Amino acid sequence: ANDRWAAAAAYLGISYAEQGKEQLAERELARAAGLGASSEVDKEAKAQALFTYGTLFHKRFDEIQFSGPESAEEVLGAKLQLREVIEQAYNSAAGTGVGTWAIAALHELARLHASMGQALAGVPLPEMSQQELAAVRHVRRYRSRNHYGR
């Protein structure tokens, strides 16, 4: 692939994403992410492409919902897999140093982590011994007093 086409690939992928053509968008955005960015236009386009790539997977992440204890392990596995892809895309966008897209990516990372926490909070605990349950309750009490909710 020719590095001169980084911005073109990025904007093609972004356009596909805006049209709801997710498979085409994913392909072009991944291609753009792999191309060099020699000019300011390419750097900005690449940053936006990485951000948009993350949002494609973030949308899928948000669509996956827990439907009960029987689906918890499968849903959690899918969310964790998506989280890795999303974090990589947003971290790469932030790493470009292009202000607007770096800030947007960091904002979305915070939203991702909050969403993951909310999803996990709603999952029933698996079968545990009394000792394990006591340890979980202790951690929850400690965190609620010392770290969270302040």
XYZ file of N, CA, C and O in Angstrom:
600
model
N 0.838 -1.179 0.000
C 0.000 0.000 0.000
C 0.885 1.244 0.000
O 1.926 1.286 0.623
N 0.429 2.243 -0.654
C 1.187 3.475 -0.801
C 0.766 4.456 0.294
O -0.405 4.754 0.466
N 1.759 4.959 1.037
C 1.469 5.871 2.149
C 0.773 7.150 1.695
O 0.139 7.821 2.488
N 0.896 7.496 0.416
C 0.262 8.715 -0.063
C -1.257 8.624 0.015
O -1.943 9.624 -0.068
N -1.770 7.437 0.172
C -3.218 7.249 0.165
C -3.812 7.117 1.564
O -4.963 6.733 1.723
N -3.054 7.450 2.590
C -3.542 7.298 3.966
C -4.818 8.102 4.208
O -5.798 7.577 4.736
N -4.811 9.361 3.831
C -5.992 10.200 4.056
C -7.175 9.700 3.236
O -8.308 9.659 3.725
N -6.915 9.285 2.001
C -8.006 8.792 1.144
C -8.637 7.546 1.746
O -9.870 7.432 1.814
N -7.813 6.602 2.208
C -8.340 5.384 2.828
C -9.110 5.727 4.098
O -10.183 5.169 4.356
N -8.569 6.655 4.885
C -9.235 7.052 6.131
C -10.607 7.646 5.845
O -11.602 7.240 6.452
N -10.663 8.592 4.915
C -11.939 9.256 4.654
C -12.938 8.342 3.955
O -14.149 8.473 4.160
N -12.447 7.383 3.172
C -13.346 6.391 2.580
C -13.961 5.542 3.690
O -15.177 5.316 3.717
N -13.119 5.089 4.632
C -13.621 4.294 5.750
C -14.599 5.071 6.618
O -15.631 4.541 7.039
N -14.280 6.334 6.873
C -15.168 7.185 7.680
C -16.504 7.362 6.968
O -17.572 7.284 7.584
N -16.450 7.562 5.659
C -17.675 7.713 4.872
C -18.524 6.446 4.929
O -19.741 6.508 5.107
N -17.884 5.297 4.781
C -18.619 4.031 4.893
C -19.270 3.902 6.266
O -20.422 3.475 6.388
N -18.543 4.277 7.306
C -19.086 4.189 8.668
C -20.308 5.089 8.813
O -21.320 4.694 9.407
N -20.231 6.291 8.275
C -21.358 7.226 8.355
C -22.574 6.721 7.591
O -23.701 7.066 7.930
N -22.346 5.894 6.578
C -23.442 5.325 5.784
C -23.964 4.021 6.384
O -24.889 3.422 5.833
N -23.350 3.558 7.482
C -23.778 2.318 8.113
C -23.243 1.073 7.431
O -23.703 -0.033 7.700
N -22.269 1.228 6.559
C -21.655 0.091 5.856
C -20.466 -0.386 6.686
O -19.310 -0.131 6.356
N -20.785 -1.104 7.769
C -19.784 -1.406 8.784
C -18.649 -2.291 8.292
O -17.493 -2.069 8.642
N -18.941 -3.301 7.484
C -17.871 -4.184 7.010
C -16.894 -3.437 6.115
O -15.676 -3.586 6.241
N -17.423 -2.631 5.201
C -16.556 -1.839 4.330
C -15.773 -0.816 5.148
O -14.580 -0.595 4.921
N -16.446 -0.199 6.110
C -15.789 0.785 6.966
C -14.649 0.129 7.742
O -13.533 0.667 7.787
N -14.927 -1.015 8.334
C -13.915 -1.712 9.124
C -12.684 -2.018 8.270
O -11.553 -1.799 8.705
N -12.903 -2.502 7.060
C -11.786 -2.832 6.165
C -10.947 -1.600 5.834
O -9.726 -1.614 5.946
N -11.596 -0.512 5.431
C -10.865 0.693 5.020
C -10.202 1.387 6.195
O -9.091 1.902 6.083
N -10.870 1.407 7.332
C -10.292 2.051 8.512
C -9.080 1.273 9.018
O -8.083 1.879 9.417
N -9.154 -0.050 8.972
C -8.004 -0.874 9.362
C -6.842 -0.634 8.399
O -5.682 -0.538 8.817
N -7.150 -0.523 7.123
C -6.113 -0.251 6.118
C -5.481 1.118 6.381
O -4.259 1.254 6.374
N -6.308 2.112 6.652
C -5.800 3.467 6.922
C -4.918 3.478 8.166
O -3.891 4.161 8.197
N -5.298 2.706 9.172
C -4.526 2.657 10.411
C -3.130 2.092 10.179
O -2.183 2.465 10.869
N -3.005 1.228 9.189
C -1.722 0.612 8.900
C -0.824 1.416 7.988
O 0.348 1.087 7.808
N -1.349 2.478 7.413
C -0.557 3.310 6.500
C 0.192 4.390 7.267
O -0.249 4.821 8.332
N 1.290 4.827 6.713
C 2.047 5.914 7.320
C 1.294 7.229 7.173
O 0.414 7.365 6.332
N 1.641 8.164 8.005
C 1.012 9.483 7.954
C 2.122 10.521 7.905
O 2.644 10.929 8.933
N 2.480 10.933 6.696
C 3.622 11.840 6.554
C 3.228 13.313 6.615
O 3.982 14.138 7.103
N 2.036 13.646 6.160
C 1.613 15.049 6.168
C 0.645 15.297 7.320
O 0.127 14.360 7.933
N 0.382 16.561 7.610
C -0.589 16.909 8.653
C -1.983 16.399 8.284
O -2.726 15.945 9.149
N -2.314 16.469 6.998
C -3.616 15.967 6.536
C -3.719 14.479 6.817
O -4.740 13.995 7.317
N -2.649 13.735 6.517
C -2.649 12.293 6.768
C -2.750 11.989 8.259
O -3.458 11.070 8.664
N -2.040 12.755 9.088
C -2.066 12.527 10.532
C -3.464 12.752 11.098
O -3.958 11.966 11.903
N -4.091 13.841 10.665
C -5.458 14.137 11.132
C -6.421 13.043 10.664
O -7.259 12.567 11.427
N -6.291 12.649 9.400
C -7.172 11.620 8.845
C -6.969 10.287 9.564
O -7.938 9.585 9.881
N -5.718 9.945 9.833
C -5.429 8.688 10.517
C -5.997 8.703 11.932
O -6.569 7.710 12.394
N -5.850 9.824 12.632
C -6.399 9.943 13.988
C -7.916 9.758 13.971
O -8.474 9.033 14.790
N -8.584 10.408 13.016
C -10.037 10.272 12.914
C -10.418 8.851 12.522
O -11.411 8.319 13.007
N -9.622 8.230 11.653
C -9.898 6.846 11.249
C -9.786 5.902 12.447
O -10.644 5.027 12.635
N -8.752 6.068 13.250
C -8.588 5.223 14.442
C -9.738 5.422 15.417
O -10.267 4.456 15.977
N -10.138 6.671 15.607
C -11.277 6.964 16.481
C -12.548 6.307 15.941
O -13.278 5.647 16.674
N -12.792 6.465 14.648
C -13.991 5.901 14.028
C -13.976 4.375 14.103
O -15.009 3.750 14.352
N -12.802 3.776 13.910
C -12.655 2.326 14.036
C -13.073 1.887 15.440
O -13.830 0.936 15.608
N -12.609 2.622 16.429
C -13.004 2.316 17.799
C -14.500 2.433 18.016
O -15.108 1.608 18.693
N -15.116 3.458 17.406
C -16.560 3.649 17.607
C -17.381 2.532 16.961
O -18.455 2.196 17.469
N -16.880 1.950 15.861
C -17.595 0.824 15.250
C -17.716 -0.329 16.239
O -18.793 -0.914 16.405
N -16.607 -0.652 16.880
C -16.605 -1.756 17.835
C -17.275 -1.357 19.143
O -17.891 -2.197 19.805
N -17.201 -0.075 19.498
C -17.862 0.402 20.710
C -19.378 0.251 20.573
O -20.067 -0.116 21.535
N -19.879 0.502 19.387
C -21.318 0.335 19.140
C -21.714 -1.124 19.362
O -22.719 -1.409 20.004
N -20.921 -2.054 18.847
C -21.197 -3.488 19.052
C -21.136 -3.831 20.534
O -21.963 -4.596 21.033
N -20.137 -3.272 21.222
C -19.986 -3.494 22.657
C -21.256 -3.072 23.392
O -21.779 -3.796 24.233
N -21.748 -1.873 23.071
C -22.938 -1.343 23.741
C -24.189 -2.162 23.427
O -25.101 -2.231 24.253
N -24.229 -2.778 22.249
C -25.404 -3.558 21.850
C -25.491 -4.905 22.564
O -26.570 -5.471 22.684
N -24.376 -5.421 23.028
C -24.364 -6.717 23.718
C -24.820 -6.507 25.148
O -24.203 -5.749 25.898
N -25.894 -7.170 25.519
C -26.463 -6.997 26.860
C -26.564 -8.343 27.566
O -26.795 -9.373 26.930
N -26.410 -8.303 28.876
C -26.616 -9.492 29.686
C -28.113 -9.755 29.750
O -28.901 -8.844 29.965
N -28.496 -11.025 29.557
C -29.919 -11.350 29.601
C -30.242 -12.286 30.759
O -31.364 -12.737 30.885
N -29.259 -12.575 31.561
C -29.482 -13.449 32.702
C -28.222 -14.221 33.016
O -27.248 -14.174 32.267
N -28.252 -14.952 34.124
C -27.058 -15.675 34.566
C -26.535 -16.674 33.536
O -25.341 -16.879 33.417
N -27.441 -17.275 32.762
C -27.023 -18.297 31.803
C -26.195 -17.729 30.652
O -25.393 -18.418 30.055
N -26.347 -16.441 30.367
C -25.597 -15.832 29.264
C -24.385 -15.048 29.745
O -23.614 -14.550 28.930
N -24.208 -14.950 31.054
C -23.188 -14.061 31.616
C -21.786 -14.369 31.099
O -21.057 -13.464 30.687
N -21.398 -15.634 31.087
C -20.032 -15.978 30.685
C -19.796 -15.665 29.205
O -18.776 -15.080 28.842
N -20.755 -16.010 28.370
C -20.628 -15.752 26.923
C -20.603 -14.252 26.629
O -19.766 -13.757 25.872
N -21.513 -13.518 27.246
C -21.595 -12.072 27.029
C -20.349 -11.378 27.571
O -19.784 -10.501 26.911
N -19.900 -11.783 28.734
C -18.695 -11.196 29.306
C -17.489 -11.441 28.404
O -16.701 -10.534 28.146
N -17.364 -12.659 27.875
C -16.269 -12.970 26.957
C -16.298 -12.090 25.719
O -15.264 -11.563 25.292
N -17.484 -11.903 25.146
C -17.622 -11.064 23.951
C -17.280 -9.613 24.268
O -16.579 -8.942 23.500
N -17.756 -9.113 25.407
C -17.471 -7.730 25.786
C -15.975 -7.526 26.039
O -15.411 -6.513 25.637
N -15.329 -8.496 26.675
C -13.898 -8.366 26.946
C -13.085 -8.370 25.651
O -12.128 -7.609 25.514
N -13.468 -9.208 24.697
C -12.787 -9.228 23.399
C -12.937 -7.888 22.690
O -11.973 -7.333 22.176
N -14.147 -7.387 22.645
C -14.397 -6.097 21.999
C -13.659 -4.975 22.719
O -13.119 -4.074 22.086
N -13.634 -5.043 24.044
C -12.960 -4.009 24.819
C -11.498 -3.882 24.418
O -10.969 -2.772 24.283
N -10.839 -5.000 24.173
C -9.427 -4.961 23.767
C -9.248 -4.226 22.447
O -8.351 -3.390 22.310
N -10.104 -4.516 21.483
C -10.021 -3.867 20.165
C -10.299 -2.369 20.304
O -9.593 -1.535 19.735
N -11.326 -2.047 21.065
C -11.731 -0.651 21.254
C -10.615 0.134 21.948
O -10.262 1.238 21.519
N -10.078 -0.429 23.018
C -9.000 0.258 23.737
C -7.796 0.497 22.840
O -7.198 1.569 22.873
N -7.452 -0.494 22.045
C -6.303 -0.341 21.148
C -6.552 0.791 20.151
O -5.681 1.631 19.912
N -7.755 0.831 19.581
C -8.075 1.876 18.601
C -8.066 3.259 19.250
O -7.457 4.195 18.724
N -8.729 3.398 20.399
C -8.780 4.700 21.068
C -7.398 5.131 21.568
O -7.041 6.304 21.475
N -6.636 4.191 22.114
C -5.282 4.539 22.565
C -4.411 4.969 21.392
O -3.611 5.902 21.511
N -4.565 4.307 20.252
C -3.801 4.689 19.062
C -4.226 6.069 18.571
O -3.383 6.872 18.172
N -5.524 6.341 18.607
C -6.012 7.665 18.204
C -5.444 8.733 19.136
O -4.970 9.775 18.684
N -5.470 8.462 20.429
C -4.924 9.416 21.397
C -3.418 9.586 21.186
O -2.884 10.685 21.311
N -2.758 8.490 20.834
C -1.322 8.512 20.637
C -0.856 9.289 19.417
O 0.328 9.598 19.301
N -1.768 9.617 18.523
C -1.378 10.401 17.351
C -1.018 11.825 17.745
O -0.316 12.516 17.013
N -1.559 12.281 18.877
C -1.301 13.639 19.320
C -2.140 14.682 18.620
O -1.962 15.877 18.845
N -3.077 14.248 17.779
C -3.985 15.190 17.108
C -5.077 15.531 18.124
O -5.932 14.697 18.429
N -5.013 16.758 18.648
C -5.815 17.190 19.784
C -7.258 16.762 19.817
O -7.698 16.096 20.751
N -8.021 17.124 18.819
C -9.453 16.838 18.817
C -9.720 15.347 18.954
O -10.537 14.927 19.772
N -9.020 14.556 18.163
C -9.280 13.116 18.153
C -8.670 12.439 19.370
O -9.216 11.443 19.867
N -7.579 12.961 19.890
C -6.989 12.416 21.111
C -7.944 12.613 22.282
O -8.198 11.680 23.056
N -8.491 13.803 22.410
C -9.426 14.099 23.504
C -10.701 13.276 23.356
O -11.202 12.698 24.324
N -11.226 13.199 22.137
C -12.440 12.405 21.894
C -12.193 10.938 22.248
O -13.050 10.280 22.860
N -11.032 10.414 21.874
C -10.709 9.017 22.159
C -10.611 8.766 23.659
O -11.116 7.759 24.169
N -9.974 9.675 24.381
C -9.858 9.517 25.831
C -11.230 9.589 26.505
O -11.511 8.844 27.453
N -12.080 10.461 25.999
C -13.451 10.550 26.520
C -14.183 9.219 26.314
O -14.844 8.714 27.222
N -14.055 8.658 25.120
C -14.733 7.396 24.820
C -14.141 6.244 25.624
O -14.861 5.312 25.998
N -12.840 6.281 25.902
C -12.240 5.252 26.769
C -12.858 5.306 28.163
O -13.167 4.265 28.754
N -13.040 6.508 28.683
C -13.675 6.654 29.996
C -15.100 6.121 29.965
O -15.536 5.417 30.889
N -15.828 6.416 28.893
C -17.198 5.917 28.753
C -17.213 4.391 28.657
O -18.066 3.722 29.255
N -16.243 3.829 27.928
C -16.133 2.376 27.798
C -15.930 1.724 29.159
O -16.613 0.754 29.503
N -15.012 2.268 29.938
C -14.734 1.677 31.246
C -15.930 1.812 32.193
O -16.236 0.874 32.935
N -16.613 2.943 32.150
C -17.809 3.118 32.983
C -18.896 2.130 32.568
O -19.554 1.521 33.412
N -19.060 1.959 31.268
C -20.066 1.036 30.745
C -19.747 -0.399 31.145
O -20.636 -1.169 31.510
N -18.471 -0.761 31.082
C -18.066 -2.117 31.478
C -18.350 -2.324 32.952
O -18.852 -3.379 33.354
N -18.057 -1.319 33.763
C -18.335 -1.419 35.194
C -19.816 -1.581 35.479
O -20.206 -2.405 36.311
N -20.651 -0.816 34.784
C -22.100 -0.930 34.970
C -22.594 -2.301 34.538
O -23.442 -2.898 35.202
N -22.061 -2.796 33.431
C -22.476 -4.113 32.948
C -22.110 -5.193 33.960
O -22.919 -6.069 34.274
N -20.909 -5.109 34.488
C -20.454 -6.115 35.453
C -21.224 -6.032 36.764
O -21.491 -7.051 37.392
N -21.592 -4.822 37.163
C -22.326 -4.654 38.416
C -23.691 -5.337 38.357
O -24.215 -5.755 39.385
N -24.242 -5.472 37.162
C -25.556 -6.088 37.021
C -25.534 -7.591 36.840
O -26.577 -8.227 36.771
N -24.358 -8.170 36.758
C -24.244 -9.616 36.557
C -24.303 -10.315 37.904
O -23.578 -9.946 38.827
N -25.159 -11.318 38.009
C -25.202 -12.051 39.276
C -23.884 -12.790 39.497
O -23.256 -13.257 38.553
N -23.473 -12.861 40.749
C -22.245 -13.574 41.076
C -22.429 -15.066 40.822
O -23.516 -15.608 41.038
N -21.390 -15.727 40.373
C -21.478 -17.175 40.184
C -21.567 -17.883 41.537
O -21.382 -17.254 42.584
N -21.813 -19.165 41.503
C -21.843 -19.944 42.743
C -20.489 -19.801 43.428
O -19.451 -19.999 42.818
N -20.540 -19.408 44.705
C -19.310 -19.214 45.470
C -19.493 -19.779 46.869
O -20.614 -19.862 47.372
N -18.362 -20.099 47.475
C -18.391 -20.534 48.874
C -18.682 -19.310 49.741
O -18.564 -18.168 49.291
N -19.039 -19.542 50.978
C -19.295 -18.443 51.912
C -18.047 -17.572 52.089
O -18.141 -16.360 52.176
N -16.884 -18.193 52.106
C -15.624 -17.460 52.252
C -15.392 -16.549 51.042
O -14.994 -15.396 51.196
N -15.649 -17.060 49.832
C -15.477 -16.252 48.624
C -16.466 -15.091 48.596
O -16.103 -13.964 48.256
N -17.716 -15.356 48.976
C -18.718 -14.294 49.022
C -18.334 -13.215 50.033
O -18.505 -12.024 49.770
N -17.811 -13.619 51.165
C -17.382 -12.655 52.183
C -16.253 -11.783 51.646
O -16.224 -10.571 51.888
N -15.325 -12.378 50.895
C -14.216 -11.614 50.314
C -14.740 -10.593 49.301
O -14.288 -9.447 49.272
N -15.705 -10.981 48.486
C -16.291 -10.061 47.506
C -16.993 -8.913 48.216
O -16.822 -7.750 47.856
N -17.777 -9.217 49.243
C -18.471 -8.165 49.998
C -17.475 -7.211 50.649
O -17.688 -6.005 50.662
N -16.387 -7.750 51.174
C -15.358 -6.910 51.799
C -14.758 -5.940 50.779
O -14.605 -4.750 51.055
N -14.420 -6.425 49.601
C -13.852 -5.575 48.551
C -14.854 -4.502 48.144
O -14.500 -3.334 47.994
N -16.108 -4.876 48.005
C -17.143 -3.896 47.624
C -17.270 -2.798 48.675
O -17.374 -1.626 48.342
N -17.294 -3.193 49.944
C -17.403 -2.191 51.022
C -16.193 -1.273 51.021
O -16.324 -0.058 51.140
N -15.001 -1.845 50.886
C -13.775 -1.054 50.879
C -13.793 -0.058 49.728
O -13.517 1.122 49.907
N -14.136 -0.516 48.551
C -14.139 0.369 47.382
C -15.188 1.455 47.502
O -14.959 2.593 47.126
N -16.354 1.118 48.008
C -17.410 2.131 48.104
C -17.035 3.212 49.129
O -17.387 4.364 48.953
N -16.301 2.857 50.148
C -15.894 3.849 51.154
C -14.668 4.642 50.747
O -14.554 5.793 51.094
N -13.749 4.011 50.040
C -12.438 4.621 49.826
C -12.155 5.110 48.414
O -11.248 5.907 48.226
N -12.868 4.622 47.417
C -12.483 4.981 46.057
C -13.613 5.466 45.175
O -13.422 6.348 44.363
N -14.750 4.863 45.302
C -15.805 5.121 44.344
C -16.924 5.931 44.960
O -17.151 5.885 46.152
N -17.622 6.649 44.137
C -18.788 7.380 44.605
C -18.468 8.681 45.318
O -19.325 9.280 45.916
N -17.230 9.133 45.266
C -16.882 10.400 45.927
C -16.713 11.476 44.928
O -16.283 11.363 43.873
